[in-house]
Structures are given as structure tokens and as C-alpha cells.
Amino acid sequence: MPTPLTPHAGLRPKVRRPSLKTWQSRVVLALIELVLLTTTVLLARFGLEDFLHALTFPGRFTGAVLLAVSFTTLLGAAAVLDHWIRHCFPYSGLVALVGAFTALLANVMMLTSTWKDGDSVFYTSVFAVLATGSAAAAFAVWRTSVMVPTPKRVAVAVIVPSVIAVANFGYQNLYQPNERDTRPVITLSMGKPVLSKDRKAFAVPVDITLQNRGERSFYVLGSEFHAMGQRVGLSPKDRLRQEWRKDADQWTRSSEVNPLSRKEIHHPGHLLEAQPWMPYGQWIESSDTFATRLVVQLPLNTSYDQVTFYATANLARKDRLVLQPPLHFLTKSWNRNKLPAWVKEQRDKAKDVDFLVYRARVHENNAVDRYTRDARWLTVYWRFGEYGATVATSIARNGDEGHIPTSAEQRDVTSRYGLVELLTGPYVRNLWDIKNQR
């Protein structure tokens, strides 16, 4: 009696395999291999560098994802050869399809990143070509009637890593630049004034402390402490509204903001002393504290009635950039060589203002940006003059130091590199008690 036909577990379903009998098929095979292998090399290069040297855990995780993707595309390239030529592995078409789809997803994300943040036309063009090529490769493999044994499991195996990759890409490029920073805090306190032995001068000690209470470490890009002397007279009668308006006009022309007073007559302050109070190019670690003491000396018969103290610091997060040492002195305003145009313009407008300019190379915190963005330089401007002192910083491409950024550009640079500007003051010390000592 004949045995009924039943499906046998060892039987393989027939799959239409591609062949190399036509030159079109050979060209398609060569192009698919070129796209997958090029994708493998580029992603492995970026991934290995990020996995070993990225400054953040998400950056190193991105490196691991890129390495896994490059390994997948490499397997896909090998599976394409088997699917087209040798026909040894029954599921080589499926592996080739997964590899091509993975390459498509990775190249689209890399193209998005380089288009949004990169400066390199070369890498933008390369990833645009690879994204187009990987889409064509996935379509070409799919058209060969790839056998999918368990579609649901394969879909899960493809979708889950894709979601992880997209989520990590979004975290790196969308959330992280906008996450809330923990800012260090500057505190300033004045000690008891001390008279000299001949009782003709006195000194006011000033303690400055920078406390980094957060989990981030910071580079010190610049710092300044300055003291301003002011004459403050008293009017024998109430001052009129017009005099208040004149006082308010001073706010638009100076960094000082003196109160509108019924009796006090505030004159513009004058710079008594200015200096850096933290070493440039160094850093302060998380949960660390930096403290220093400065001394301001004045003659006992000084004409000033008040001394006002200010302290500022410009910092950058160590997980957002690498500052290549040293932060070296570049030029000065009284030697006009290498000065940006805006510094020359400000110097010409205000003859009593001078600048010291420092510079250092900045490296990005991940491999993709390091390769796809032009080199950036940090420039620090230490400004001082008759009416105060300030520190300003900029991060720009070589030759763009003179460009005055828009508010949107400045926010982008501040967010990308984690720039923080701290300031404290004014702290006012009245000198009447000291000047009356005999």
C-alpha cells in the first residue's frame, strides 16, 4: 500500500537563487559588496575609536553599537556572496537582507548626523551615497525571494536592535545637548582689613572659593578678579527725579549698576586691581573645591569711599570637549597682529580698553564629530580697562574668530561644549571706618 506523502523536516523549500549568468547580475553583486564593505570599514573605524576613547558612557555605548552594526554588515557581505555564488547556506539570503537593512539604517542615521552637525562635504556625500546604495542593495536582495523561516522572530530580531540604535542616536543628538547641567558655585568673602605698621595704608583680604558640587568635571578656560573704587558723597537735600535719571543713564554705559538714591551721589568706579584667580587650562574635578586668597591694598587717605569686588570664571564640561594643552598666550591688543576684527574695532572705540588673547585647540568628544567637523579653536579674551575687567571665550573654526555669533549660534556652541560662565559680585566694603582710624 503506498505511503501518503507528508512534509519531511529535512526538505528545504525551493528558493529562487540569483545567478551570475548575466553582466547585470555581476554588476549588482559588485555594487552590493562595495556598499556593505565600505559601510563596514567606516562604522568599524568610528565605533572602535568611540568604544575606546569616547568621553561619556553613551558615547562608548554608541561605539559598541557601531561595532555590532559593522559586524552585521560584514556578515551580510559574506552572505551576499553565498546567496549569489556558492549556495551553501540555506538562509544566506535572509542574512544578506538583514545586513543590507542594517546598513541602510546606520547610513541614514550617520547622514542625518553629518548633515546636521558636520562640516565635511566629503563625509556627507559618502554617507548619502551609502544610504542610497544600501537602500538599493536591500531592494535587490529582497527581490530574490528570500526565504524567511519564522517571520515574527526575524522581525523582532531586526526591530529591537533598530529601536535601541535609534534611541541611542536620539539621546546623543537630541536629549543630551539639552539636559540640565549642574553649575559650580563661586563664593566670595572679605576678611578684616589690616593696617600697615606706619598706619598709612591698609589691606583687605578677599577669599574666593569655587565649589563643584555636581558629578561633572570642568576645564577652567578663564577667570578674573577685580576691585573697583568708588566715591560716594551725600547730598544735604533730597535729590531730584532728573538726577535719578542721570544715574540710570550710567547703567547703559557701564558694567556697574549703582543704586538710585535719595541722598547718595555715586560717581563712576575706577579699576583698582585685576588678576586671574585660577590657573588657565586646568580643571576642577567633580565634588571638588578650589579656594584662594587675594589681598587689595590702598593708602589710608584714599579718596574712595567704597571698594567693590567681583569674581568670574569661564568653564567648559570635560565630557563635552578635549582641551589640547597648553592654553597659550597668542597676542595683545597693543600689538595688533593676529587680533580679530571685532577686538580691533572695540579697541579703536574705547582707547582705555586692552586685551590679552590666549588660544588652544579643541577636540570633539566623539569620533563621528572629530572626523566630520572642521578643527575648532578656543580663544580666551582677557579684557581690562579703566572701568573694569572681564573674560570672554569663543570656540570657532580657524579664521572665524572675528565672526560675531547670533544668539542661536551662541546657544548651540554653549550647549555642544557645555560652556558655563560663573560670576559673583558686587561685594561692597565701605571704607569710612578704616579711613577714620588714627
PDB file of N, CA and C in Angstrom, residues 210-286:
ATOM      1  N   LEU A 210      35.599  78.226  44.672  1.00  0.00           N
ATOM      2  CA  LEU A 210      34.792  77.598  43.625  1.00  0.00           C
ATOM      3  C   LEU A 210      34.450  76.191  44.087  1.00  0.00           C
ATOM      4  N   GLN A 211      33.164  75.911  44.244  1.00  0.00           N
ATOM      5  CA  GLN A 211      32.698  74.604  44.678  1.00  0.00           C
ATOM      6  C   GLN A 211      31.994  73.891  43.524  1.00  0.00           C
ATOM      7  N   ASN A 212      32.509  72.734  43.171  1.00  0.00           N
ATOM      8  CA  ASN A 212      31.887  71.918  42.129  1.00  0.00           C
ATOM      9  C   ASN A 212      31.106  70.808  42.808  1.00  0.00           C
ATOM     10  N   ARG A 213      29.827  71.043  43.050  1.00  0.00           N
ATOM     11  CA  ARG A 213      29.017  70.102  43.808  1.00  0.00           C
ATOM     12  C   ARG A 213      28.390  69.022  42.947  1.00  0.00           C
ATOM     13  N   GLY A 214      28.536  69.126  41.647  1.00  0.00           N
ATOM     14  CA  GLY A 214      27.902  68.169  40.753  1.00  0.00           C
ATOM     15  C   GLY A 214      28.801  66.998  40.412  1.00  0.00           C
ATOM     16  N   GLU A 215      28.345  66.199  39.437  1.00  0.00           N
ATOM     17  CA  GLU A 215      29.060  64.996  39.030  1.00  0.00           C
ATOM     18  C   GLU A 215      29.927  65.221  37.801  1.00  0.00           C
ATOM     19  N   ARG A 216      29.988  66.457  37.301  1.00  0.00           N
ATOM     20  CA  ARG A 216      30.769  66.759  36.111  1.00  0.00           C
ATOM     21  C   ARG A 216      32.081  67.433  36.495  1.00  0.00           C
ATOM     22  N   SER A 217      33.116  67.175  35.708  1.00  0.00           N
ATOM     23  CA  SER A 217      34.369  67.900  35.853  1.00  0.00           C
ATOM     24  C   SER A 217      34.404  69.015  34.811  1.00  0.00           C
ATOM     25  N   PHE A 218      35.147  70.084  35.113  1.00  0.00           N
ATOM     26  CA  PHE A 218      35.147  71.263  34.253  1.00  0.00           C
ATOM     27  C   PHE A 218      36.573  71.729  33.974  1.00  0.00           C
ATOM     28  N   TYR A 219      36.809  72.115  32.719  1.00  0.00           N
ATOM     29  CA  TYR A 219      38.024  72.851  32.381  1.00  0.00           C
ATOM     30  C   TYR A 219      37.861  74.301  32.802  1.00  0.00           C
ATOM     31  N   VAL A 220      38.965  74.912  33.227  1.00  0.00           N
ATOM     32  CA  VAL A 220      38.987  76.342  33.513  1.00  0.00           C
ATOM     33  C   VAL A 220      39.507  77.053  32.264  1.00  0.00           C
ATOM     34  N   LEU A 221      38.614  77.757  31.581  1.00  0.00           N
ATOM     35  CA  LEU A 221      39.004  78.474  30.362  1.00  0.00           C
ATOM     36  C   LEU A 221      39.545  79.859  30.686  1.00  0.00           C
ATOM     37  N   GLY A 222      39.033  80.475  31.709  1.00  0.00           N
ATOM     38  CA  GLY A 222      39.486  81.811  32.094  1.00  0.00           C
ATOM     39  C   GLY A 222      38.857  82.214  33.403  1.00  0.00           C
ATOM     40  N   SER A 223      39.511  83.119  34.108  1.00  0.00           N
ATOM     41  CA  SER A 223      38.967  83.635  35.368  1.00  0.00           C
ATOM     42  C   SER A 223      39.509  85.038  35.582  1.00  0.00           C
ATOM     43  N   GLU A 224      38.761  85.824  36.326  1.00  0.00           N
ATOM     44  CA  GLU A 224      39.248  87.164  36.660  1.00  0.00           C
ATOM     45  C   GLU A 224      38.626  87.624  37.977  1.00  0.00           C
ATOM     46  N   PHE A 225      39.447  88.348  38.730  1.00  0.00           N
ATOM     47  CA  PHE A 225      39.000  89.041  39.937  1.00  0.00           C
ATOM     48  C   PHE A 225      39.378  90.502  39.760  1.00  0.00           C
ATOM     49  N   HIS A 226      38.451  91.389  40.071  1.00  0.00           N
ATOM     50  CA  HIS A 226      38.827  92.800  40.023  1.00  0.00           C
ATOM     51  C   HIS A 226      38.120  93.564  41.128  1.00  0.00           C
ATOM     52  N   ALA A 227      38.776  94.632  41.548  1.00  0.00           N
ATOM     53  CA  ALA A 227      38.261  95.505  42.596  1.00  0.00           C
ATOM     54  C   ALA A 227      38.090  96.900  42.014  1.00  0.00           C
ATOM     55  N   MET A 228      36.947  97.519  42.329  1.00  0.00           N
ATOM     56  CA  MET A 228      36.617  98.855  41.855  1.00  0.00           C
ATOM     57  C   MET A 228      36.521  99.802  43.043  1.00  0.00           C
ATOM     58  N   GLY A 229      37.096 100.993  42.907  1.00  0.00           N
ATOM     59  CA  GLY A 229      36.991 102.019  43.925  1.00  0.00           C
ATOM     60  C   GLY A 229      35.961 103.056  43.521  1.00  0.00           C
ATOM     61  N   GLN A 230      35.129 103.478  44.482  1.00  0.00           N
ATOM     62  CA  GLN A 230      34.072 104.437  44.184  1.00  0.00           C
ATOM     63  C   GLN A 230      34.043 105.552  45.218  1.00  0.00           C
ATOM     64  N   ARG A 231      33.755 106.751  44.733  1.00  0.00           N
ATOM     65  CA  ARG A 231      33.488 107.883  45.620  1.00  0.00           C
ATOM     66  C   ARG A 231      31.976 108.025  45.740  1.00  0.00           C
ATOM     67  N   VAL A 232      31.511 108.063  46.955  1.00  0.00           N
ATOM     68  CA  VAL A 232      30.069 108.154  47.220  1.00  0.00           C
ATOM     69  C   VAL A 232      29.842 109.300  48.204  1.00  0.00           C
ATOM     70  N   GLY A 233      29.394 110.436  47.680  1.00  0.00           N
ATOM     71  CA  GLY A 233      29.091 111.573  48.533  1.00  0.00           C
ATOM     72  C   GLY A 233      27.636 111.559  48.978  1.00  0.00           C
ATOM     73  N   LEU A 234      27.321 112.430  49.938  1.00  0.00           N
ATOM     74  CA  LEU A 234      25.955 112.550  50.450  1.00  0.00           C
ATOM     75  C   LEU A 234      25.420 113.940  50.138  1.00  0.00           C
ATOM     76  N   SER A 235      24.232 113.983  49.615  1.00  0.00           N
ATOM     77  CA  SER A 235      23.588 115.255  49.295  1.00  0.00           C
ATOM     78  C   SER A 235      22.912 115.816  50.548  1.00  0.00           C
ATOM     79  N   PRO A 236      23.071 117.125  50.813  1.00  0.00           N
ATOM     80  CA  PRO A 236      22.424 117.694  52.015  1.00  0.00           C
ATOM     81  C   PRO A 236      20.915 117.752  51.897  1.00  0.00           C
ATOM     82  N   LYS A 237      20.403 117.680  50.677  1.00  0.00           N
ATOM     83  CA  LYS A 237      18.955 117.687  50.490  1.00  0.00           C
ATOM     84  C   LYS A 237      18.570 116.583  49.502  1.00  0.00           C
ATOM     85  N   ASP A 238      17.288 116.308  49.477  1.00  0.00           N
ATOM     86  CA  ASP A 238      16.816 115.226  48.615  1.00  0.00           C
ATOM     87  C   ASP A 238      17.153 115.502  47.156  1.00  0.00           C
ATOM     88  N   ARG A 239      17.624 114.455  46.478  1.00  0.00           N
ATOM     89  CA  ARG A 239      17.972 114.580  45.069  1.00  0.00           C
ATOM     90  C   ARG A 239      16.714 114.493  44.213  1.00  0.00           C
ATOM     91  N   LEU A 240      16.698 115.222  43.130  1.00  0.00           N
ATOM     92  CA  LEU A 240      15.522 115.334  42.283  1.00  0.00           C
ATOM     93  C   LEU A 240      15.421 114.165  41.316  1.00  0.00           C
ATOM     94  N   ARG A 241      14.243 114.033  40.738  1.00  0.00           N
ATOM     95  CA  ARG A 241      13.982 112.942  39.797  1.00  0.00           C
ATOM     96  C   ARG A 241      14.911 113.007  38.591  1.00  0.00           C
ATOM     97  N   GLN A 242      15.244 114.206  38.139  1.00  0.00           N
ATOM     98  CA  GLN A 242      16.132 114.339  36.991  1.00  0.00           C
ATOM     99  C   GLN A 242      17.521 113.786  37.298  1.00  0.00           C
ATOM    100  N   GLU A 243      17.947 113.937  38.530  1.00  0.00           N
ATOM    101  CA  GLU A 243      19.251 113.385  38.923  1.00  0.00           C
ATOM    102  C   GLU A 243      19.205 111.866  38.958  1.00  0.00           C
ATOM    103  N   TRP A 244      18.055 111.302  39.331  1.00  0.00           N
ATOM    104  CA  TRP A 244      17.910 109.842  39.272  1.00  0.00           C
ATOM    105  C   TRP A 244      18.033 109.354  37.833  1.00  0.00           C
ATOM    106  N   ARG A 245      17.448 110.115  36.907  1.00  0.00           N
ATOM    107  CA  ARG A 245      17.536 109.725  35.510  1.00  0.00           C
ATOM    108  C   ARG A 245      18.982 109.736  35.020  1.00  0.00           C
ATOM    109  N   LYS A 246      19.748 110.721  35.453  1.00  0.00           N
ATOM    110  CA  LYS A 246      21.163 110.755  35.066  1.00  0.00           C
ATOM    111  C   LYS A 246      21.900 109.547  35.617  1.00  0.00           C
ATOM    112  N   ASP A 247      21.569 109.146  36.846  1.00  0.00           N
ATOM    113  CA  ASP A 247      22.190 107.946  37.417  1.00  0.00           C
ATOM    114  C   ASP A 247      21.819 106.704  36.609  1.00  0.00           C
ATOM    115  N   ALA A 248      20.545 106.623  36.205  1.00  0.00           N
ATOM    116  CA  ALA A 248      20.103 105.462  35.438  1.00  0.00           C
ATOM    117  C   ALA A 248      20.762 105.410  34.073  1.00  0.00           C
ATOM    118  N   ASP A 249      21.088 106.585  33.498  1.00  0.00           N
ATOM    119  CA  ASP A 249      21.786 106.605  32.210  1.00  0.00           C
ATOM    120  C   ASP A 249      23.145 105.926  32.300  1.00  0.00           C
ATOM    121  N   GLN A 250      23.754 105.936  33.481  1.00  0.00           N
ATOM    122  CA  GLN A 250      25.061 105.290  33.642  1.00  0.00           C
ATOM    123  C   GLN A 250      24.965 103.784  33.453  1.00  0.00           C
ATOM    124  N   TRP A 251      23.783 103.196  33.708  1.00  0.00           N
ATOM    125  CA  TRP A 251      23.638 101.749  33.588  1.00  0.00           C
ATOM    126  C   TRP A 251      23.844 101.278  32.151  1.00  0.00           C
ATOM    127  N   THR A 252      23.524 102.126  31.183  1.00  0.00           N
ATOM    128  CA  THR A 252      23.658 101.728  29.777  1.00  0.00           C
ATOM    129  C   THR A 252      25.085 101.885  29.269  1.00  0.00           C
ATOM    130  N   ARG A 253      25.961 102.526  30.022  1.00  0.00           N
ATOM    131  CA  ARG A 253      27.321 102.796  29.549  1.00  0.00           C
ATOM    132  C   ARG A 253      28.391 102.091  30.362  1.00  0.00           C
ATOM    133  N   SER A 254      27.979 101.354  31.377  1.00  0.00           N
ATOM    134  CA  SER A 254      28.975 100.733  32.251  1.00  0.00           C
ATOM    135  C   SER A 254      28.467  99.403  32.748  1.00  0.00           C
ATOM    136  N   SER A 255      29.408  98.556  33.150  1.00  0.00           N
ATOM    137  CA  SER A 255      29.017  97.272  33.733  1.00  0.00           C
ATOM    138  C   SER A 255      28.539  97.426  35.170  1.00  0.00           C
ATOM    139  N   GLU A 256      28.809  98.578  35.755  1.00  0.00           N
ATOM    140  CA  GLU A 256      28.368  98.826  37.118  1.00  0.00           C
ATOM    141  C   GLU A 256      26.918  99.309  37.133  1.00  0.00           C
ATOM    142  N   VAL A 257      26.212  98.929  38.175  1.00  0.00           N
ATOM    143  CA  VAL A 257      24.832  99.382  38.359  1.00  0.00           C
ATOM    144  C   VAL A 257      24.739  99.949  39.765  1.00  0.00           C
ATOM    145  N   ASN A 258      24.870 101.259  39.859  1.00  0.00           N
ATOM    146  CA  ASN A 258      24.768 101.902  41.163  1.00  0.00           C
ATOM    147  C   ASN A 258      23.310 102.183  41.490  1.00  0.00           C
ATOM    148  N   PRO A 259      22.939 102.151  42.774  1.00  0.00           N
ATOM    149  CA  PRO A 259      21.521 102.340  43.132  1.00  0.00           C
ATOM    150  C   PRO A 259      21.070 103.771  42.885  1.00  0.00           C
ATOM    151  N   LEU A 260      19.784 103.915  42.621  1.00  0.00           N
ATOM    152  CA  LEU A 260      19.171 105.235  42.586  1.00  0.00           C
ATOM    153  C   LEU A 260      18.873 105.635  44.031  1.00  0.00           C
ATOM    154  N   SER A 261      19.538 106.681  44.475  1.00  0.00           N
ATOM    155  CA  SER A 261      19.477 107.017  45.896  1.00  0.00           C
ATOM    156  C   SER A 261      18.964 108.438  46.089  1.00  0.00           C
ATOM    157  N   ARG A 262      18.227 108.612  47.187  1.00  0.00           N
ATOM    158  CA  ARG A 262      17.719 109.949  47.521  1.00  0.00           C
ATOM    159  C   ARG A 262      18.827 110.830  48.076  1.00  0.00           C
ATOM    160  N   LYS A 263      19.845 110.231  48.715  1.00  0.00           N
ATOM    161  CA  LYS A 263      20.890 111.009  49.355  1.00  0.00           C
ATOM    162  C   LYS A 263      22.288 110.752  48.780  1.00  0.00           C
ATOM    163  N   GLU A 264      22.576 109.515  48.367  1.00  0.00           N
ATOM    164  CA  GLU A 264      23.921 109.175  47.916  1.00  0.00           C
ATOM    165  C   GLU A 264      24.169 109.674  46.493  1.00  0.00           C
ATOM    166  N   ILE A 265      25.391 110.140  46.271  1.00  0.00           N
ATOM    167  CA  ILE A 265      25.812 110.581  44.936  1.00  0.00           C
ATOM    168  C   ILE A 265      26.953 109.664  44.504  1.00  0.00           C
ATOM    169  N   HIS A 266      26.648 108.714  43.629  1.00  0.00           N
ATOM    170  CA  HIS A 266      27.633 107.731  43.187  1.00  0.00           C
ATOM    171  C   HIS A 266      28.350 108.233  41.940  1.00  0.00           C
ATOM    172  N   HIS A 267      29.653 108.182  41.987  1.00  0.00           N
ATOM    173  CA  HIS A 267      30.475 108.522  40.836  1.00  0.00           C
ATOM    174  C   HIS A 267      30.942 107.226  40.166  1.00  0.00           C
ATOM    175  N   PRO A 268      31.254 107.268  38.864  1.00  0.00           N
ATOM    176  CA  PRO A 268      31.731 106.045  38.195  1.00  0.00           C
ATOM    177  C   PRO A 268      32.937 105.454  38.918  1.00  0.00           C
ATOM    178  N   GLY A 269      32.939 104.131  39.035  1.00  0.00           N
ATOM    179  CA  GLY A 269      34.041 103.462  39.706  1.00  0.00           C
ATOM    180  C   GLY A 269      35.295 103.396  38.829  1.00  0.00           C
ATOM    181  N   HIS A 270      36.418 103.162  39.476  1.00  0.00           N
ATOM    182  CA  HIS A 270      37.685 103.037  38.771  1.00  0.00           C
ATOM    183  C   HIS A 270      38.354 101.722  39.178  1.00  0.00           C
ATOM    184  N   LEU A 271      38.986 101.109  38.211  1.00  0.00           N
ATOM    185  CA  LEU A 271      39.650  99.832  38.473  1.00  0.00           C
ATOM    186  C   LEU A 271      40.824 100.033  39.417  1.00  0.00           C
ATOM    187  N   LEU A 272      40.819  99.298  40.514  1.00  0.00           N
ATOM    188  CA  LEU A 272      41.930  99.328  41.466  1.00  0.00           C
ATOM    189  C   LEU A 272      42.896  98.177  41.240  1.00  0.00           C
ATOM    190  N   GLU A 273      42.353  97.005  40.938  1.00  0.00           N
ATOM    191  CA  GLU A 273      43.206  95.829  40.787  1.00  0.00           C
ATOM    192  C   GLU A 273      42.446  94.764  40.006  1.00  0.00           C
ATOM    193  N   ALA A 274      43.169  94.005  39.168  1.00  0.00           N
ATOM    194  CA  ALA A 274      42.558  92.913  38.404  1.00  0.00           C
ATOM    195  C   ALA A 274      43.604  91.834  38.182  1.00  0.00           C
ATOM    196  N   GLN A 275      43.173  90.575  38.268  1.00  0.00           N
ATOM    197  CA  GLN A 275      44.088  89.459  38.049  1.00  0.00           C
ATOM    198  C   GLN A 275      43.303  88.157  37.897  1.00  0.00           C
ATOM    199  N   PRO A 276      43.883  87.144  37.237  1.00  0.00           N
ATOM    200  CA  PRO A 276      43.269  85.807  37.244  1.00  0.00           C
ATOM    201  C   PRO A 276      43.383  85.206  38.645  1.00  0.00           C
ATOM    202  N   TRP A 277      42.417  84.387  38.996  1.00  0.00           N
ATOM    203  CA  TRP A 277      42.486  83.746  40.317  1.00  0.00           C
ATOM    204  C   TRP A 277      42.462  82.220  40.231  1.00  0.00           C
ATOM    205  N   MET A 278      42.387  81.668  39.020  1.00  0.00           N
ATOM    206  CA  MET A 278      42.511  80.224  38.810  1.00  0.00           C
ATOM    207  C   MET A 278      43.450  79.998  37.625  1.00  0.00           C
ATOM    208  N   PRO A 279      44.248  78.939  37.652  1.00  0.00           N
ATOM    209  CA  PRO A 279      45.155  78.672  36.525  1.00  0.00           C
ATOM    210  C   PRO A 279      44.394  78.264  35.271  1.00  0.00           C
ATOM    211  N   TYR A 280      44.781  78.818  34.125  1.00  0.00           N
ATOM    212  CA  TYR A 280      44.109  78.530  32.864  1.00  0.00           C
ATOM    213  C   TYR A 280      44.450  77.120  32.381  1.00  0.00           C
ATOM    214  N   GLY A 281      43.478  76.498  31.723  1.00  0.00           N
ATOM    215  CA  GLY A 281      43.714  75.203  31.102  1.00  0.00           C
ATOM    216  C   GLY A 281      43.675  74.034  32.067  1.00  0.00           C
ATOM    217  N   GLN A 282      43.593  74.298  33.368  1.00  0.00           N
ATOM    218  CA  GLN A 282      43.476  73.224  34.340  1.00  0.00           C
ATOM    219  C   GLN A 282      42.004  72.837  34.479  1.00  0.00           C
ATOM    220  N   TRP A 283      41.715  71.936  35.403  1.00  0.00           N
ATOM    221  CA  TRP A 283      40.322  71.547  35.595  1.00  0.00           C
ATOM    222  C   TRP A 283      40.032  71.311  37.063  1.00  0.00           C
ATOM    223  N   ILE A 284      38.763  71.362  37.373  1.00  0.00           N
ATOM    224  CA  ILE A 284      38.296  71.064  38.721  1.00  0.00           C
ATOM    225  C   ILE A 284      37.399  69.840  38.631  1.00  0.00           C
ATOM    226  N   GLU A 285      37.728  68.830  39.416  1.00  0.00           N
ATOM    227  CA  GLU A 285      37.007  67.561  39.350  1.00  0.00           C
ATOM    228  C   GLU A 285      35.651  67.672  40.041  1.00  0.00           C
ATOM    229  N   SER A 286      34.817  66.662  39.807  1.00  0.00           N
ATOM    230  CA  SER A 286      33.510  66.639  40.452  1.00  0.00           C
ATOM    231  C   SER A 286      33.668  66.528  41.965  1.00  0.00           C
TER     232      SER A 286
END
